[in-house]
PDB file of C-alpha atoms in Angstrom:
ATOM      1  CA  MET F   1       9.307  26.627   2.090  1.00 76.00           C
ATOM      2  CA  ALA F   2       5.655  26.685   3.136  1.00 86.00           C
ATOM      3  CA  THR F   3       3.728  27.423   5.921  1.00 87.00           C
ATOM      4  CA  SER F   4       1.878  25.501   8.590  1.00 84.00           C
ATOM      5  CA  ASN F   5      -1.660  27.288   6.497  1.00 84.00           C
ATOM      6  CA  ASP F   6      -0.399  24.736   3.437  1.00 86.00           C
ATOM      7  CA  ILE F   7      -0.738  21.709   5.303  1.00 88.00           C
ATOM      8  CA  LYS F   8      -3.798  18.944   4.074  1.00 87.00           C
ATOM      9  CA  ASN F   9      -4.380  15.691   3.759  1.00 84.00           C
ATOM     10  CA  GLY F  10      -1.084  14.082   1.303  1.00 80.00           C
ATOM     11  CA  THR F  11       1.137  16.925   2.141  1.00 85.00           C
ATOM     12  CA  VAL F  12       4.409  15.049   2.742  1.00 88.00           C
ATOM     13  CA  ILE F  13       6.830  16.708   5.244  1.00 90.00           C
ATOM     14  CA  LYS F  14      10.213  17.041   5.113  1.00 90.00           C
ATOM     15  CA  GLU F  15      11.780  17.257   8.904  1.00 88.00           C
ATOM     16  CA  ASN F  16      15.035  15.875  10.376  1.00 85.00           C
ATOM     17  CA  GLY F  17      15.720  13.960   6.936  1.00 86.00           C
ATOM     18  CA  GLN F  18      12.752  12.386   6.650  1.00 88.00           C
ATOM     19  CA  LEU F  19       9.881  12.272   5.110  1.00 88.00           C
ATOM     20  CA  TRP F  20       6.477  12.363   6.486  1.00 89.00           C
ATOM     21  CA  SER F  21       3.433  12.600   5.162  1.00 86.00           C
ATOM     22  CA  VAL F  22      -0.017  14.269   6.977  1.00 88.00           C
ATOM     23  CA  VAL F  23      -2.549  11.526   7.033  1.00 86.00           C
ATOM     24  CA  GLU F  24      -5.071  13.945   9.125  1.00 91.00           C
ATOM     25  CA  PHE F  25      -4.457  18.021   9.779  1.00 91.00           C
ATOM     26  CA  GLN F  26      -6.942  19.928  12.221  1.00 92.00           C
ATOM     27  CA  HIS F  27      -6.825  23.777  12.192  1.00 90.00           C
ATOM     28  CA  VAL F  28      -7.680  24.570  15.507  1.00 89.00           C
ATOM     29  CA  LYS F  29      -8.402  28.864  16.934  1.00 90.00           C
ATOM     30  CA  PRO F  30      -9.042  28.113  20.687  1.00 89.00           C
ATOM     31  CA  GLY F  31     -10.491  31.166  22.436  1.00 87.00           C
ATOM     32  CA  LYS F  32      -6.803  31.940  24.282  1.00 86.00           C
ATOM     33  CA  GLY F  33      -3.550  31.963  22.675  1.00 86.00           C
ATOM     34  CA  GLY F  34      -2.632  31.376  19.842  1.00 88.00           C
ATOM     35  CA  ALA F  35      -4.133  29.188  16.507  1.00 90.00           C
ATOM     36  CA  PHE F  36      -2.210  25.818  15.923  1.00 91.00           C
ATOM     37  CA  VAL F  37      -2.593  23.244  13.470  1.00 91.00           C
ATOM     38  CA  ARG F  38      -2.542  19.450  14.940  1.00 93.00           C
ATOM     39  CA  THR F  39      -1.889  16.473  12.387  1.00 93.00           C
ATOM     40  CA  LYS F  40      -1.648  12.806  12.581  1.00 93.00           C
ATOM     41  CA  GLN F  41       1.452  12.084  10.411  1.00 92.00           C
ATOM     42  CA  LYS F  42       3.242   8.989   8.684  1.00 87.00           C
ATOM     43  CA  ASN F  43       6.764   8.107   8.685  1.00 87.00           C
ATOM     44  CA  VAL F  44       6.942   7.539   4.729  1.00 82.00           C
ATOM     45  CA  VAL F  45       9.689   4.916   4.529  1.00 77.00           C
ATOM     46  CA  SER F  46       8.916   3.284   7.980  1.00 78.00           C
ATOM     47  CA  GLY F  47       5.110   3.434   8.217  1.00 78.00           C
ATOM     48  CA  LYS F  48       5.523   4.501  12.159  1.00 87.00           C
ATOM     49  CA  ILE F  49       2.471   6.988  12.988  1.00 90.00           C
ATOM     50  CA  ILE F  50       3.319  10.198  15.203  1.00 93.00           C
ATOM     51  CA  ASP F  51       1.089  13.364  16.299  1.00 94.00           C
ATOM     52  CA  LYS F  52       2.609  16.312  15.361  1.00 93.00           C
ATOM     53  CA  THR F  53       1.369  20.125  16.661  1.00 92.00           C
ATOM     54  CA  TYR F  54       2.234  23.179  14.634  1.00 91.00           C
ATOM     55  CA  ASN F  55       1.875  27.093  15.433  1.00 91.00           C
ATOM     56  CA  ALA F  56       0.397  28.696  13.207  1.00 87.00           C
ATOM     57  CA  GLY F  57       2.449  30.701  10.515  1.00 87.00           C
ATOM     58  CA  ALA F  58       5.670  28.141  11.558  1.00 90.00           C
ATOM     59  CA  LYS F  59       7.520  27.616   8.301  1.00 92.00           C
ATOM     60  CA  ILE F  60       7.877  23.720   7.058  1.00 91.00           C
ATOM     61  CA  GLU F  61       9.975  21.871   4.815  1.00 91.00           C
ATOM     62  CA  THR F  62       7.237  20.533   2.316  1.00 89.00           C
ATOM     63  CA  ALA F  63       8.937  17.864  -0.558  1.00 88.00           C
ATOM     64  CA  THR F  64       7.301  16.937  -4.185  1.00 86.00           C
ATOM     65  CA  VAL F  65       6.140  13.023  -4.121  1.00 84.00           C
ATOM     66  CA  ASP F  66       5.566  12.212  -7.705  1.00 87.00           C
ATOM     67  CA  ARG F  67       3.538   8.923  -7.707  1.00 86.00           C
ATOM     68  CA  ARG F  68       3.248   7.424 -11.120  1.00 91.00           C
ATOM     69  CA  ASP F  69       1.315   4.089 -12.234  1.00 93.00           C
ATOM     70  CA  TYR F  70       3.644   1.039 -12.877  1.00 94.00           C
ATOM     71  CA  GLN F  71       3.475  -2.545 -14.592  1.00 94.00           C
ATOM     72  CA  TYR F  72       5.008  -5.029 -11.839  1.00 93.00           C
ATOM     73  CA  LEU F  73       7.273  -7.384 -14.937  1.00 94.00           C
ATOM     74  CA  TYR F  74       9.500  -9.621 -13.082  1.00 92.00           C
ATOM     75  CA  GLN F  75      11.609 -10.352  -9.934  1.00 91.00           C
ATOM     76  CA  ASP F  76      15.455  -9.891 -10.423  1.00 89.00           C
ATOM     77  CA  GLY F  77      17.312 -11.548  -7.344  1.00 89.00           C
ATOM     78  CA  ALA F  78      15.907  -9.056  -4.302  1.00 89.00           C
ATOM     79  CA  ASP F  79      15.118  -6.469  -6.891  1.00 92.00           C
ATOM     80  CA  PHE F  80      11.781  -5.834  -8.219  1.00 93.00           C
ATOM     81  CA  VAL F  81      11.251  -4.393 -11.917  1.00 94.00           C
ATOM     82  CA  PHE F  82       8.655  -2.230 -13.120  1.00 94.00           C
ATOM     83  CA  MET F  83       7.425  -0.732 -16.302  1.00 94.00           C
ATOM     84  CA  ASP F  84       6.324   2.543 -16.099  1.00 92.00           C
ATOM     85  CA  GLN F  85       2.697   3.047 -17.525  1.00 88.00           C
ATOM     86  CA  ALA F  86       3.692   6.339 -19.020  1.00 89.00           C
ATOM     87  CA  ASP F  87       6.518   6.195 -21.321  1.00 91.00           C
ATOM     88  CA  TYR F  88       8.011   2.904 -20.468  1.00 90.00           C
ATOM     89  CA  ASP F  89      10.912   3.291 -18.975  1.00 91.00           C
ATOM     90  CA  GLN F  90      11.478   0.361 -16.598  1.00 93.00           C
ATOM     91  CA  LEU F  91      12.697   0.889 -12.511  1.00 92.00           C
ATOM     92  CA  THR F  92      14.537  -1.695 -10.206  1.00 92.00           C
ATOM     93  CA  VAL F  93      13.088  -1.479  -6.818  1.00 91.00           C
ATOM     94  CA  SER F  94      14.789  -2.568  -3.877  1.00 89.00           C
ATOM     95  CA  GLY F  95      12.815  -5.239  -1.721  1.00 87.00           C
ATOM     96  CA  THR F  96      12.921  -3.374   1.154  1.00 83.00           C
ATOM     97  CA  VAL F  97      10.679  -1.064  -0.485  1.00 84.00           C
ATOM     98  CA  VAL F  98       8.660  -3.324  -2.082  1.00 87.00           C
ATOM     99  CA  GLY F  99       8.281  -5.268   1.776  1.00 83.00           C
ATOM    100  CA  ASP F 100       5.061  -7.303   2.264  1.00 85.00           C
ATOM    101  CA  ALA F 101       3.257  -6.301  -1.176  1.00 87.00           C
ATOM    102  CA  VAL F 102       5.290  -9.174  -2.514  1.00 89.00           C
ATOM    103  CA  LYS F 103       2.818 -11.594  -1.438  1.00 90.00           C
ATOM    104  CA  TRP F 104       0.101 -10.007  -3.769  1.00 91.00           C
ATOM    105  CA  MET F 105       1.879  -9.122  -6.596  1.00 91.00           C
ATOM    106  CA  MET F 106       1.720 -11.112  -9.960  1.00 89.00           C
ATOM    107  CA  GLU F 107       3.461 -10.366 -12.893  1.00 90.00           C
ATOM    108  CA  ASN F 108       1.742  -7.407 -14.976  1.00 90.00           C
ATOM    109  CA  THR F 109       0.278  -6.540 -11.775  1.00 90.00           C
ATOM    110  CA  GLN F 110      -1.079  -2.321 -11.871  1.00 93.00           C
ATOM    111  CA  VAL F 111       0.853  -0.421  -8.982  1.00 93.00           C
ATOM    112  CA  GLN F 112       1.498   3.409  -7.804  1.00 91.00           C
ATOM    113  CA  ILE F 113       5.170   3.739  -6.746  1.00 89.00           C
ATOM    114  CA  ALA F 114       5.715   6.899  -5.117  1.00 86.00           C
ATOM    115  CA  LEU F 115       9.162   8.830  -5.720  1.00 89.00           C
ATOM    116  CA  HIS F 116      10.739  11.406  -4.358  1.00 85.00           C
ATOM    117  CA  GLU F 117      14.225  12.898  -6.443  1.00 85.00           C
ATOM    118  CA  GLY F 118      13.894   9.569  -8.052  1.00 84.00           C
ATOM    119  CA  GLU F 119      13.865   7.465  -5.519  1.00 85.00           C
ATOM    120  CA  PRO F 120      11.117   4.922  -4.925  1.00 88.00           C
ATOM    121  CA  LEU F 121       9.817   5.350  -1.250  1.00 83.00           C
ATOM    122  CA  TYR F 122       7.275   3.166  -1.258  1.00 82.00           C
ATOM    123  CA  LEU F 123       4.764   1.250  -3.539  1.00 85.00           C
ATOM    124  CA  GLU F 124       0.592   0.846  -3.473  1.00 86.00           C
ATOM    125  CA  LEU F 125      -1.420  -2.081  -4.929  1.00 89.00           C
ATOM    126  CA  PRO F 126      -5.035  -1.985  -6.079  1.00 90.00           C
ATOM    127  CA  ALA F 127      -7.731  -2.638  -2.817  1.00 89.00           C
ATOM    128  CA  SER F 128      -7.745  -6.270  -4.009  1.00 91.00           C
ATOM    129  CA  VAL F 129      -6.690  -8.506  -6.317  1.00 91.00           C
ATOM    130  CA  ILE F 130      -7.850 -11.573  -7.753  1.00 91.00           C
ATOM    131  CA  LEU F 131      -5.236 -14.768  -7.152  1.00 91.00           C
ATOM    132  CA  GLU F 132      -5.658 -18.894  -8.263  1.00 91.00           C
ATOM    133  CA  VAL F 133      -5.928 -21.479  -4.944  1.00 91.00           C
ATOM    134  CA  THR F 134      -2.563 -23.414  -5.478  1.00 92.00           C
ATOM    135  CA  TYR F 135      -3.393 -25.742  -2.506  1.00 91.00           C
ATOM    136  CA  THR F 136      -6.062 -26.138  -0.166  1.00 88.00           C
ATOM    137  CA  GLU F 137      -7.347 -29.271   2.387  1.00 86.00           C
ATOM    138  CA  PRO F 138     -10.392 -30.828  -0.143  1.00 82.00           C
ATOM    139  CA  GLY F 139     -13.911 -29.389   0.981  1.00 67.00           C
ATOM    140  CA  LEU F 140     -16.264 -31.627   2.540  1.00 64.00           C
ATOM    141  CA  GLN F 141     -20.003 -31.936   1.723  1.00 60.00           C
ATOM    142  CA  GLY F 142     -22.384 -29.633   3.468  1.00 59.00           C
ATOM    143  CA  ASP F 143     -19.498 -27.522   4.675  1.00 55.00           C
ATOM    144  CA  ARG F 144     -21.491 -24.643   2.669  1.00 59.00           C
ATOM    145  CA  SER F 145     -23.279 -22.905   5.343  1.00 57.00           C
ATOM    146  CA  THR F 146     -20.856 -22.876   8.136  1.00 60.00           C
ATOM    147  CA  GLY F 147     -18.664 -19.673   8.984  1.00 70.00           C
ATOM    148  CA  GLY F 148     -15.945 -21.857   9.299  1.00 79.00           C
ATOM    149  CA  THR F 149     -12.603 -21.377   7.206  1.00 84.00           C
ATOM    150  CA  LYS F 150      -9.575 -23.205   6.449  1.00 86.00           C
ATOM    151  CA  PRO F 151      -5.903 -22.088   5.149  1.00 90.00           C
ATOM    152  CA  ALA F 152      -5.264 -22.099   1.513  1.00 91.00           C
ATOM    153  CA  THR F 153      -2.229 -21.204  -0.377  1.00 92.00           C
ATOM    154  CA  VAL F 154      -2.250 -18.974  -3.297  1.00 92.00           C
ATOM    155  CA  GLU F 155      -0.238 -18.384  -6.571  1.00 91.00           C
ATOM    156  CA  THR F 156       1.569 -15.537  -5.119  1.00 90.00           C
ATOM    157  CA  GLY F 157       2.642 -18.124  -2.188  1.00 90.00           C
ATOM    158  CA  ALA F 158       0.411 -16.666   0.051  1.00 91.00           C
ATOM    159  CA  GLU F 159      -1.727 -18.400   2.812  1.00 92.00           C
ATOM    160  CA  ILE F 160      -4.990 -17.168   3.165  1.00 92.00           C
ATOM    161  CA  GLN F 161      -8.313 -18.054   5.297  1.00 90.00           C
ATOM    162  CA  VAL F 162     -10.993 -19.467   2.952  1.00 88.00           C
ATOM    163  CA  PRO F 163     -14.492 -20.577   4.052  1.00 86.00           C
ATOM    164  CA  LEU F 164     -14.479 -25.072   4.067  1.00 83.00           C
ATOM    165  CA  PHE F 165     -16.294 -25.808   0.644  1.00 81.00           C
ATOM    166  CA  LEU F 166     -13.337 -23.863  -1.114  1.00 83.00           C
ATOM    167  CA  GLU F 167     -11.106 -25.897  -3.767  1.00 85.00           C
ATOM    168  CA  THR F 168      -8.112 -26.140  -5.615  1.00 88.00           C
ATOM    169  CA  GLY F 169      -8.040 -23.937  -8.614  1.00 89.00           C
ATOM    170  CA  THR F 170     -10.746 -21.837  -7.568  1.00 90.00           C
ATOM    171  CA  LYS F 171      -9.413 -18.540  -8.385  1.00 92.00           C
ATOM    172  CA  VAL F 172     -10.497 -15.865  -5.158  1.00 93.00           C
ATOM    173  CA  LYS F 173     -10.632 -11.859  -4.724  1.00 93.00           C
ATOM    174  CA  VAL F 174      -7.969 -11.227  -1.898  1.00 92.00           C
ATOM    175  CA  ASP F 175      -7.691  -7.785   0.007  1.00 91.00           C
ATOM    176  CA  THR F 176      -4.188  -6.669  -0.209  1.00 89.00           C
ATOM    177  CA  ARG F 177      -4.594  -4.485   3.130  1.00 85.00           C
ATOM    178  CA  THR F 178      -5.393  -7.272   5.646  1.00 88.00           C
ATOM    179  CA  GLY F 179      -5.033 -10.201   2.850  1.00 88.00           C
ATOM    180  CA  ASP F 180      -9.169 -11.572   4.121  1.00 91.00           C
ATOM    181  CA  TYR F 181     -10.840 -13.652   1.373  1.00 90.00           C
ATOM    182  CA  LEU F 182     -13.310 -11.229  -0.100  1.00 91.00           C
ATOM    183  CA  GLY F 183     -15.508 -13.556  -2.657  1.00 89.00           C
ATOM    184  CA  ARG F 184     -14.842 -16.099  -5.134  1.00 89.00           C
ATOM    185  CA  VAL F 185     -14.570 -15.018  -8.406  1.00 89.00           C
ATOM    186  CA  ASN F 186     -16.380 -16.783 -11.790  1.00 83.00           C
ATOM    187  CA  ASP F 187     -14.541 -16.692 -14.859  1.00 69.00           C
TER     188      ASP F 187
END
């Protein structure tokens, strides 16, 4: 058992059978009354964010979450198979845990998977990935300096907005958190 004084960013707290990761915390010592810890916590599974306050010294139950590097190998039905980079063991992760990350994963993509007691909780992609545009409308001459965008489909099947001058076959850098176009990549 830990106390509220041990709370730091990244601490995972087990409460009511759910795991909550501390996103922000602040130790507060008002002039009147007892000290307390104000936190902003994110549900590890659902992503819901809540504000929670603990009295100073209150007992909390922490959970050990192991983050390890994995390489995406292939999709097996609704599940996804990853290989541990340290010991080459394979891990099968359900599609619900992978979620929207599937839009940015190609084979051999490096990801970080958080495990609690051997169960995968969530996975983190790199901040950006390089993907090839498989389809977009042809670019028009003279559309190089305008700020317009058009839809484009990348090799994973996801659709993003790209500048008007980009053509099919161009490699682009995409932000995995927002799905935004970050720029062209020259080989």
